[in-house]
Amino acid sequence: MIRLAQPQLGDEEIKAVTDVIRSGIIASGPQVRRFEETFAAYVGVRHAIATSNGTVALHAALLAAGVGPGDRVVTTPFTFVATANAILYCGAVPVFSDIDPDTYNLSPHALAETLARLKDAGTPAKAVLLVHLFGLPCDMTSIMAVASEHGAIVIEDCAQAHGAAYNGRRVGTFGTVGTFSFYATKNLTTGEGGMVVTDSDEVAQRVRQLVNHGRIDRYEHALLGYNYRMTDLAAAMGLAQLAKLEQFNLKRRANAVRLSRQLADVPGLVLPVEPQGCYHVYHQYTVRHPERDELARWLRENGIETGVIYPIPLHKQPLYRELGYGDQSLPVAEEVARQVLSLPVHPGLTEQDINTVAETVRAFVSGRLPSA
Ligand SMILES: *Cc1c(COP(=O)(O)O)cnc(C)c1O
């Protein structure tokens, strides 16, 4: 079976974690500090604060950026549910804005309309929580301009985009604050883990307090915080992974180029794009096809695992229907959710694996041509 995702762990990670076990310091300690400093330098920000996963990184980031009860936060309906749930954790109100059909990221045009509508309704948006989906940066020039025009801060969910860049700047450096996930399937993994990044000393200090029980001194607590800390075990693995991230991303990109070259002329198949100025890190290589479910079944029967990421836009999820979002129409997200299919692209795949994926996709389509 050619798997859709596979953590790339080797002797370096084993040694790093073993050294931590031998050191006797297994909770948050020197490895977490080192991982934070190295990750901040890699992204190009002043501060990075490690967390126990990407979801709580989002929660702490939103709180630290000042998102509170009743605040409107505009986000994408085409993302993992954690993105919008983090807004709910703050008592704030997610407002979904439709996506671009080519990039699957927030559409700047739709965003401008959504922000204008909120302003007219007397409930201007506090923040835009964008997602660099599948490893492709959002159109940051347009989004930063539109958000600033409407007085909304920008928060970046970079959970799928470690090392992705826009006009030479890494994602996570554009907004007030950004977050990463190190879940097992992500481009860089610590099993579970996350990171908050920011250039603001004030936001960084608030995040540090929020992730550690609101602590200002050993047993002095200034605010209602949480235990969202990372362990040294995870941080040691993260440091070993970070040293390999560039190679991982280059391999993902090479795999994506190989797939796109072989799939370019397949009728009915829409391939991922990399707009000018974007450095895509292909967390997912996502295609669209009108017979998506049949294609997925064909690939599975032929030993290739795929993923429908995501089958249900957030406003149509049972939880969000229950909250009253179900009647909203976001046609692009809804159409895309019916057609997307993610093909294997991870760095553990060989050239032969990639050729097999491409050939099997081609065989599905040619089997359906009358002359084939
Ligand atoms: C993975 C992911 C998260 C959540 O991260 P966890 O570490 O799994 O909690 C949030 N947003 C997006 C877009 C993700 O892909």
PDB file of N, CA, C and O in Angstrom, residues 26 52 54 118 121-122 165 176 183 188 205 207 233 239 253 273 285 312 318 332 344 348 369:
ATOM      1  N   ILE A  26      12.199  15.352  31.562  1.00  0.00           N
ATOM      2  CA  ILE A  26      11.328  14.905  30.470  1.00  0.00           C
ATOM      3  C   ILE A  26      10.149  15.845  30.217  1.00  0.00           C
ATOM      4  O   ILE A  26       9.532  15.792  29.163  1.00  0.00           O
ATOM      5  N   SER A  52       1.336  22.020  23.418  1.00  0.00           N
ATOM      6  CA  SER A  52       1.132  20.571  23.360  1.00  0.00           C
ATOM      7  C   SER A  52       0.465  20.107  22.066  1.00  0.00           C
ATOM      8  O   SER A  52       0.531  18.925  21.737  1.00  0.00           O
ATOM      9  N   GLY A  54      -1.462  21.793  17.999  1.00  0.00           N
ATOM     10  CA  GLY A  54      -1.755  22.960  17.180  1.00  0.00           C
ATOM     11  C   GLY A  54      -3.082  23.617  17.516  1.00  0.00           C
ATOM     12  O   GLY A  54      -3.268  24.818  17.282  1.00  0.00           O
ATOM     13  N   LEU A 118     -20.003  42.809   7.623  1.00  0.00           N
ATOM     14  CA  LEU A 118     -19.941  42.847   9.087  1.00  0.00           C
ATOM     15  C   LEU A 118     -19.930  44.279   9.595  1.00  0.00           C
ATOM     16  O   LEU A 118     -20.567  44.604  10.599  1.00  0.00           O
ATOM     17  N   ALA A 121     -23.315  45.780   9.384  1.00  0.00           N
ATOM     18  CA  ALA A 121     -24.215  45.211  10.394  1.00  0.00           C
ATOM     19  C   ALA A 121     -23.897  45.726  11.798  1.00  0.00           C
ATOM     20  O   ALA A 121     -24.580  45.373  12.764  1.00  0.00           O
ATOM     21  N   GLY A 122     -22.844  46.558  11.915  1.00  0.00           N
ATOM     22  CA  GLY A 122     -22.486  47.094  13.224  1.00  0.00           C
ATOM     23  C   GLY A 122     -21.680  46.114  14.071  1.00  0.00           C
ATOM     24  O   GLY A 122     -21.493  46.331  15.275  1.00  0.00           O
ATOM     25  N   ALA A 165       6.458  29.891   1.907  1.00  0.00           N
ATOM     26  CA  ALA A 165       6.820  31.310   1.866  1.00  0.00           C
ATOM     27  C   ALA A 165       6.026  32.042   0.802  1.00  0.00           C
ATOM     28  O   ALA A 165       5.566  31.447  -0.183  1.00  0.00           O
ATOM     29  N   THR A 176      -0.421  39.245  13.127  1.00  0.00           N
ATOM     30  CA  THR A 176      -0.067  39.596  14.501  1.00  0.00           C
ATOM     31  C   THR A 176       0.553  38.393  15.199  1.00  0.00           C
ATOM     32  O   THR A 176       1.486  38.526  16.003  1.00  0.00           O
ATOM     33  N   TYR A 183       1.466  17.620  14.547  1.00  0.00           N
ATOM     34  CA  TYR A 183       0.752  16.335  14.564  1.00  0.00           C
ATOM     35  C   TYR A 183       1.465  15.340  13.632  1.00  0.00           C
ATOM     36  O   TYR A 183       2.213  15.736  12.728  1.00  0.00           O
ATOM     37  N   LEU A 188       6.324  18.514   9.618  1.00  0.00           N
ATOM     38  CA  LEU A 188       7.286  18.365  10.716  1.00  0.00           C
ATOM     39  C   LEU A 188       6.480  17.823  11.884  1.00  0.00           C
ATOM     40  O   LEU A 188       5.437  18.392  12.226  1.00  0.00           O
ATOM     41  N   GLN A 205       4.459  37.401  25.457  1.00  0.00           N
ATOM     42  CA  GLN A 205       4.404  37.282  26.918  1.00  0.00           C
ATOM     43  C   GLN A 205       3.051  36.733  27.363  1.00  0.00           C
ATOM     44  O   GLN A 205       2.971  35.890  28.256  1.00  0.00           O
ATOM     45  N   VAL A 207       1.042  34.816  25.562  1.00  0.00           N
ATOM     46  CA  VAL A 207       0.977  33.395  25.194  1.00  0.00           C
ATOM     47  C   VAL A 207       1.728  32.564  26.228  1.00  0.00           C
ATOM     48  O   VAL A 207       1.229  31.536  26.696  1.00  0.00           O
ATOM     49  N   LEU A 233      10.606  15.737  25.549  1.00  0.00           N
ATOM     50  CA  LEU A 233      10.624  14.580  24.637  1.00  0.00           C
ATOM     51  C   LEU A 233      10.178  15.012  23.242  1.00  0.00           C
ATOM     52  O   LEU A 233      10.818  14.693  22.243  1.00  0.00           O
ATOM     53  N   LEU A 239      13.371  19.240  17.189  1.00  0.00           N
ATOM     54  CA  LEU A 239      14.663  19.785  16.746  1.00  0.00           C
ATOM     55  C   LEU A 239      15.280  18.892  15.667  1.00  0.00           C
ATOM     56  O   LEU A 239      15.815  19.396  14.669  1.00  0.00           O
ATOM     57  N   ARG A 253       8.078  18.846  -2.890  1.00  0.00           N
ATOM     58  CA  ARG A 253       7.945  19.658  -4.102  1.00  0.00           C
ATOM     59  C   ARG A 253       8.350  18.860  -5.342  1.00  0.00           C
ATOM     60  O   ARG A 253       7.694  18.941  -6.383  1.00  0.00           O
ATOM     61  N   VAL A 273      -2.202  24.349  -7.893  1.00  0.00           N
ATOM     62  CA  VAL A 273      -1.467  25.462  -8.504  1.00  0.00           C
ATOM     63  C   VAL A 273      -0.480  26.045  -7.496  1.00  0.00           C
ATOM     64  O   VAL A 273      -0.636  25.875  -6.286  1.00  0.00           O
ATOM     65  N   TYR A 285      -1.109  17.082  -1.764  1.00  0.00           N
ATOM     66  CA  TYR A 285      -1.198  17.285  -3.213  1.00  0.00           C
ATOM     67  C   TYR A 285      -2.644  16.950  -3.564  1.00  0.00           C
ATOM     68  O   TYR A 285      -3.029  15.784  -3.620  1.00  0.00           O
ATOM     69  N   ILE A 312     -16.603  17.818   4.205  1.00  0.00           N
ATOM     70  CA  ILE A 312     -17.724  18.660   4.651  1.00  0.00           C
ATOM     71  C   ILE A 312     -17.190  20.036   5.051  1.00  0.00           C
ATOM     72  O   ILE A 312     -16.385  20.141   5.971  1.00  0.00           O
ATOM     73  N   PRO A 318     -22.196  18.979  11.511  1.00  0.00           N
ATOM     74  CA  PRO A 318     -23.290  18.899  12.499  1.00  0.00           C
ATOM     75  C   PRO A 318     -23.153  19.938  13.615  1.00  0.00           C
ATOM     76  O   PRO A 318     -24.146  20.595  13.960  1.00  0.00           O
ATOM     77  N   VAL A 332     -18.427  27.928  -3.434  1.00  0.00           N
ATOM     78  CA  VAL A 332     -17.124  27.405  -3.876  1.00  0.00           C
ATOM     79  C   VAL A 332     -16.653  26.321  -2.912  1.00  0.00           C
ATOM     80  O   VAL A 332     -16.263  25.219  -3.328  1.00  0.00           O
ATOM     81  N   PRO A 344      -0.956  10.706  -2.546  1.00  0.00           N
ATOM     82  CA  PRO A 344       0.289  10.630  -1.768  1.00  0.00           C
ATOM     83  C   PRO A 344       1.376  11.519  -2.366  1.00  0.00           C
ATOM     84  O   PRO A 344       1.601  11.492  -3.583  1.00  0.00           O
ATOM     85  N   GLY A 348       8.625  10.224   1.997  1.00  0.00           N
ATOM     86  CA  GLY A 348       9.064   8.835   2.077  1.00  0.00           C
ATOM     87  C   GLY A 348       8.808   8.046   0.791  1.00  0.00           C
ATOM     88  O   GLY A 348       9.192   6.876   0.693  1.00  0.00           O
ATOM     89  N   LEU A 369     -12.621   6.291 -21.223  1.00  0.00           N
ATOM     90  CA  LEU A 369     -12.731   6.887 -22.549  1.00  0.00           C
ATOM     91  C   LEU A 369     -13.251   5.818 -23.528  1.00  0.00           C
ATOM     92  O   LEU A 369     -12.792   4.675 -23.491  1.00  0.00           O
TER      93      LEU A 369
END
